[in-house]
mmCIF file of C-alpha atoms and ligand atoms in Angstrom:
data_model
loop_
_atom_site.group_PDB
_atom_site.id
_atom_site.type_symbol
_atom_site.label_atom_id
_atom_site.label_comp_id
_atom_site.label_asym_id
_atom_site.label_seq_id
_atom_site.Cartn_x
_atom_site.Cartn_y
_atom_site.Cartn_z
ATOM 1 C CA MET A 758 83.752 85.271 200.769
ATOM 2 C CA LEU A 759 81.355 87.499 202.672
ATOM 3 C CA VAL A 760 83.497 90.469 203.562
ATOM 4 C CA ASP A 761 82.557 92.538 206.608
ATOM 5 C CA ILE A 762 83.799 95.939 205.449
ATOM 6 C CA HIS A 763 83.422 97.639 208.818
ATOM 7 C CA THR A 764 83.426 96.166 212.297
ATOM 8 C CA HIS A 765 84.755 97.195 215.693
ATOM 9 C CA LYS A 766 84.925 93.638 216.927
ATOM 10 C CA GLN A 767 87.467 90.928 216.632
ATOM 11 C CA THR A 768 85.595 88.168 214.796
ATOM 12 C CA GLU A 769 86.259 84.446 214.844
ATOM 13 C CA SER A 770 84.470 84.047 211.512
ATOM 14 C CA ASP A 771 86.255 82.680 208.404
ATOM 15 C CA ASN A 772 84.879 85.617 206.461
ATOM 16 C CA PRO A 773 87.401 88.421 206.052
ATOM 17 C CA SER A 774 86.659 91.614 207.900
ATOM 18 C CA ILE A 775 88.078 95.107 208.099
ATOM 19 C CA ARG A 776 88.405 95.781 211.772
ATOM 20 C CA ASN A 777 88.312 99.366 212.881
ATOM 21 C CA LEU A 778 90.959 100.127 215.485
ATOM 22 C CA THR A 779 91.089 102.964 217.964
ATOM 23 C CA PHE A 780 94.382 104.837 218.100
ATOM 24 C CA SER A 781 95.458 103.016 221.250
ATOM 25 C CA GLU A 782 94.580 99.636 219.699
ATOM 26 C CA ALA A 783 96.493 100.611 216.537
ATOM 27 C CA GLU A 784 99.512 101.586 218.633
ATOM 28 C CA LYS A 785 99.630 98.036 220.017
ATOM 29 C CA PHE A 786 98.619 96.181 216.856
ATOM 30 C CA PHE A 787 101.028 97.650 214.352
ATOM 31 C CA SER A 788 103.991 96.914 216.605
ATOM 32 C CA THR A 789 103.155 93.179 216.605
ATOM 33 C CA ASP A 790 102.991 90.701 213.734
ATOM 34 C CA ARG A 791 99.312 89.883 214.234
ATOM 35 C CA LYS A 792 97.502 89.167 211.013
ATOM 36 C CA GLY A 793 94.417 90.874 209.649
ATOM 37 C CA LEU A 794 93.170 93.888 207.764
ATOM 38 C CA PHE A 795 92.375 97.084 209.613
ATOM 39 C CA SER A 796 91.096 100.617 209.316
ATOM 40 C CA VAL A 797 92.134 103.553 211.462
ATOM 41 C CA GLY A 798 91.017 107.139 211.222
ATOM 42 C CA ILE A 799 90.090 110.302 213.067
ATOM 43 C CA HIS A 800 86.360 110.095 213.769
ATOM 44 C CA PRO A 801 84.537 113.456 213.736
ATOM 45 C CA TRP A 802 83.340 112.854 217.328
ATOM 46 C CA PHE A 803 86.885 112.755 218.664
ATOM 47 C CA ILE A 804 88.680 115.441 216.663
ATOM 48 C CA ASN A 805 89.344 117.486 219.817
ATOM 49 C CA GLU A 806 91.316 114.638 221.357
ATOM 50 C CA TYR A 807 93.880 114.627 218.578
ATOM 51 C CA SER A 808 96.993 116.637 217.868
ATOM 52 C CA LYS A 809 99.644 116.934 215.172
ATOM 53 C CA GLU A 810 101.171 113.791 216.610
ATOM 54 C CA THR A 811 97.951 111.905 215.807
ATOM 55 C CA ILE A 812 98.204 112.608 212.095
ATOM 56 C CA GLU A 813 101.903 111.718 212.244
ATOM 57 C CA ASN A 814 101.012 108.342 213.789
ATOM 58 C CA LEU A 815 98.369 107.762 211.143
ATOM 59 C CA ILE A 816 100.926 108.500 208.418
ATOM 60 C CA LYS A 817 103.330 106.034 210.035
ATOM 61 C CA TRP A 818 100.784 103.193 210.374
ATOM 62 C CA VAL A 819 99.165 103.716 206.987
ATOM 63 C CA LYS A 820 102.262 102.277 205.298
ATOM 64 C CA ASP A 821 101.673 98.938 207.014
ATOM 65 C CA GLU A 822 100.239 96.315 204.647
ATOM 66 C CA ARG A 823 97.576 95.392 207.194
ATOM 67 C CA PHE A 824 96.291 98.968 207.115
ATOM 68 C CA PHE A 825 93.540 98.547 204.529
ATOM 69 C CA ALA A 826 91.460 101.721 204.751
ATOM 70 C CA ILE A 827 91.390 105.135 206.406
ATOM 71 C CA GLY A 828 88.376 105.638 208.655
ATOM 72 C CA GLU A 829 86.045 106.027 210.173
ATOM 73 C CA CYS A 830 86.378 109.640 209.216
ATOM 74 C CA GLY A 831 83.897 112.186 207.951
ATOM 75 C CA LEU A 832 81.334 114.722 209.068
ATOM 76 C CA ASP A 833 78.618 114.777 211.728
ATOM 77 C CA LYS A 834 76.202 117.635 212.329
ATOM 78 C CA ASN A 835 75.197 116.271 215.742
ATOM 79 C CA VAL A 836 78.501 117.010 217.432
ATOM 80 C CA GLU A 837 79.533 120.378 218.796
ATOM 81 C CA ILE A 838 82.828 120.530 216.927
ATOM 82 C CA PRO A 839 82.440 123.238 214.247
ATOM 83 C CA LEU A 840 81.903 121.858 210.765
ATOM 84 C CA ASP A 841 84.828 123.905 209.376
ATOM 85 C CA GLN A 842 87.143 122.089 211.750
ATOM 86 C CA GLN A 843 85.627 118.702 210.877
ATOM 87 C CA ILE A 844 86.080 119.429 207.168
ATOM 88 C CA LEU A 845 89.730 120.351 207.721
ATOM 89 C CA VAL A 846 90.527 117.070 209.501
ATOM 90 C CA PHE A 847 88.482 115.065 206.987
ATOM 91 C CA LYS A 848 90.326 116.715 204.081
ATOM 92 C CA GLU A 849 93.687 115.731 205.539
ATOM 93 C CA GLN A 850 92.510 112.116 205.594
ATOM 94 C CA ILE A 851 91.128 112.330 202.034
ATOM 95 C CA GLN A 852 94.517 113.577 200.857
ATOM 96 C CA LEU A 853 96.269 110.786 202.749
ATOM 97 C CA SER A 854 93.932 108.212 201.159
ATOM 98 C CA GLU A 855 94.833 109.481 197.699
ATOM 99 C CA ARG A 856 98.535 109.597 198.506
ATOM 100 C CA VAL A 857 98.742 106.007 199.755
ATOM 101 C CA CYS A 858 96.018 104.574 197.456
ATOM 102 C CA LYS A 859 93.766 103.219 200.205
ATOM 103 C CA PRO A 860 89.971 103.545 200.459
ATOM 104 C CA LEU A 861 88.041 105.743 202.875
ATOM 105 C CA ILE A 862 85.428 104.432 205.311
ATOM 106 C CA ILE A 863 83.120 107.379 205.836
ATOM 107 C CA HIS A 864 80.924 108.318 208.783
ATOM 108 C CA CYS A 865 78.388 110.903 207.621
ATOM 109 C CA VAL A 866 75.460 112.197 209.649
ATOM 110 C CA GLY A 867 73.412 115.042 208.234
ATOM 111 C CA CYS A 868 76.238 116.507 206.155
ATOM 112 C CA PHE A 869 75.697 114.821 202.823
ATOM 113 C CA ASN A 870 75.720 118.027 200.765
ATOM 114 C CA GLU A 871 79.069 118.982 202.273
ATOM 115 C CA LEU A 872 80.332 115.437 201.591
ATOM 116 C CA PHE A 873 79.260 115.527 197.946
ATOM 117 C CA ASP A 874 80.775 119.007 197.546
ATOM 118 C CA LEU A 875 84.119 117.717 198.848
ATOM 119 C CA LYS A 876 83.950 114.775 196.462
ATOM 120 C CA LYS A 877 83.384 117.134 193.566
ATOM 121 C CA GLU A 878 86.053 119.590 194.677
ATOM 122 C CA LEU A 879 88.810 117.054 195.325
ATOM 123 C CA ASN A 880 87.871 114.512 192.632
ATOM 124 C CA PRO A 881 89.480 111.530 194.417
ATOM 125 C CA VAL A 882 90.151 108.209 192.685
ATOM 126 C CA GLN A 883 90.073 106.015 195.801
ATOM 127 C CA THR A 884 86.864 104.218 196.807
ATOM 128 C CA TRP A 885 84.694 106.166 199.222
ATOM 129 C CA ILE A 886 82.453 103.873 201.265
ATOM 130 C CA ILE A 887 79.700 105.566 203.271
ATOM 131 C CA HIS A 888 79.339 103.153 206.142
ATOM 132 C CA GLY A 889 76.119 102.292 207.988
ATOM 133 C CA PHE A 890 73.991 103.907 205.304
ATOM 134 C CA ARG A 891 70.395 104.325 206.521
ATOM 135 C CA GLY A 892 69.224 107.058 204.141
ATOM 136 C CA LYS A 893 66.262 106.990 201.833
ATOM 137 C CA PRO A 894 66.605 105.923 198.174
ATOM 138 C CA GLU A 895 66.697 109.556 196.983
ATOM 139 C CA LEU A 896 69.788 110.156 199.114
ATOM 140 C CA ALA A 897 71.279 106.810 198.059
ATOM 141 C CA LYS A 898 70.896 107.822 194.410
ATOM 142 C CA GLN A 899 72.570 111.173 195.096
ATOM 143 C CA ALA A 900 75.467 109.447 196.863
ATOM 144 C CA LEU A 901 75.885 106.954 194.041
ATOM 145 C CA LYS A 902 75.736 109.711 191.449
ATOM 146 C CA ALA A 903 78.478 111.524 193.391
ATOM 147 C CA GLY A 904 80.568 108.356 192.985
ATOM 148 C CA CYS A 905 80.298 106.972 196.519
ATOM 149 C CA ALA A 906 79.741 103.336 197.476
ATOM 150 C CA LEU A 907 77.312 102.369 200.257
ATOM 151 C CA SER A 908 77.706 99.923 203.106
ATOM 152 C CA PHE A 909 74.635 98.495 204.835
ATOM 153 C CA GLY A 910 74.481 97.082 208.346
ATOM 154 C CA GLU A 911 71.803 96.049 210.800
ATOM 155 C CA HIS A 912 69.515 99.026 210.063
ATOM 156 C CA TYR A 913 68.874 100.209 206.531
ATOM 157 C CA ASN A 914 66.205 101.293 204.111
ATOM 158 C CA SER A 915 65.396 98.359 201.791
ATOM 159 C CA GLU A 916 64.628 100.613 198.849
ATOM 160 C CA SER A 917 68.082 102.158 199.167
ATOM 161 C CA VAL A 918 69.605 98.689 198.969
ATOM 162 C CA TRP A 919 67.473 98.018 195.909
ATOM 163 C CA VAL A 920 68.773 101.099 194.025
ATOM 164 C CA THR A 921 72.435 100.374 194.819
ATOM 165 C CA PRO A 922 74.301 98.512 192.052
ATOM 166 C CA LEU A 923 76.143 95.381 193.183
ATOM 167 C CA ASP A 924 79.597 96.827 192.566
ATOM 168 C CA LYS A 925 78.839 99.714 194.961
ATOM 169 C CA LEU A 926 77.150 97.630 197.647
ATOM 170 C CA PHE A 927 79.043 96.657 200.793
ATOM 171 C CA ALA A 928 77.965 94.991 204.045
ATOM 172 C CA GLU A 929 79.060 95.493 207.631
ATOM 173 C CA THR A 930 78.320 94.485 211.197
ATOM 174 C CA ASP A 931 79.765 97.659 212.794
ATOM 175 C CA GLU A 932 78.980 97.360 216.524
ATOM 176 C CA SER A 933 75.869 95.192 216.241
ATOM 177 C CA SER A 934 75.632 91.554 217.263
ATOM 178 C CA ILE A 935 73.946 90.409 214.026
ATOM 179 C CA THR A 936 76.244 88.181 211.936
ATOM 180 C CA ILE A 937 77.633 89.239 208.582
ATOM 181 C CA VAL A 938 76.060 86.139 206.999
ATOM 182 C CA GLU A 939 72.625 87.270 208.171
ATOM 183 C CA ILE A 940 73.155 90.744 206.674
ATOM 184 C CA TYR A 941 74.311 89.262 203.348
ATOM 185 C CA ASN A 942 71.249 86.996 203.286
ATOM 186 C CA GLN A 943 68.923 89.949 203.817
ATOM 187 C CA LEU A 944 70.669 92.021 201.142
ATOM 188 C CA ALA A 945 70.577 89.145 198.636
ATOM 189 C CA THR A 946 66.843 88.733 199.244
ATOM 190 C CA ILE A 947 66.265 92.422 198.533
ATOM 191 C CA LYS A 948 68.514 92.400 195.464
ATOM 192 C CA LEU A 949 66.911 89.181 194.177
ATOM 193 C CA CYS A 950 70.382 87.789 193.645
ATOM 194 C CA ASN A 951 72.635 85.011 194.811
ATOM 195 C CA ILE A 952 74.620 85.761 197.957
ATOM 196 C CA ASP A 953 77.856 85.230 195.984
ATOM 197 C CA ASP A 954 76.890 88.042 193.633
ATOM 198 C CA LEU A 955 77.353 90.468 196.519
ATOM 199 C CA ASN A 956 81.098 90.548 196.046
ATOM 200 C CA ALA A 957 82.082 94.239 196.060
ATOM 201 C CA GLY A 958 83.967 93.807 199.354
ATOM 202 C CA TYR A 959 85.739 90.726 198.106
ATOM 203 C CA VAL A 960 86.755 92.422 194.842
ATOM 204 C CA LEU A 961 88.144 95.405 196.748
ATOM 205 C CA ILE A 962 90.178 93.222 199.125
ATOM 206 C CA LYS A 963 91.425 91.020 196.306
ATOM 207 C CA SER A 964 92.670 93.958 194.272
ATOM 208 C CA TYR A 965 94.370 95.337 197.383
ATOM 209 C CA LEU A 966 96.128 92.061 198.218
ATOM 210 C CA LYS A 967 97.247 91.649 194.605
ATOM 211 C CA HIS A 968 98.647 95.161 194.687
ATOM 212 C CA ILE A 969 100.710 94.568 197.847
ATOM 213 C CA ILE A 970 101.948 91.120 196.824
ATOM 214 C CA THR A 971 103.109 92.081 193.310
HETATM 215 ZN ZN1 ZN B 1897 81.657 102.016 213.203
#
């Protein structure tokens, strides 16, 4: 099972994926009985578009069994929204993740120190997955030491993949057209392991499904 932990596309593949929904997609999806596993969150780029009602919607949908993870959420230094405001909205989603016991899919651009500080301050137990990780191995090691997991997509630094232990290593297609199988093959080549050994995504999904069924 080659889990795609973060994609914006609807895939026809037999491999399970966590599809990221926009708020308007979520509005439609959670009122139907369509199957699948999804993530929804307030992305730092779009914080200004949201209101109190947005968080209320998120709290309503998050109870749905198909709602697997909160995200993308996080911090981005390249947007004009002040970092204080981004941190506030991110914190609300961290607290929600802890309250409902669901992982976080994190978007982080240039704010890794702030991210690690939040991790230390709030000491969360839920899995934090930094998605689309492209950083150098030094940054990967820092993130791992802080207790984060890393997800690799089409573009990544091979040495960072190499230093990431298998239980913290996830794979994603995000918005790219490369297949998840291709990404897993590349990662397995770097890790000098069998493709089936790259099972962090599968383990996370399995423990989630067990938890909602029992
Ligand atoms: Zn994405």
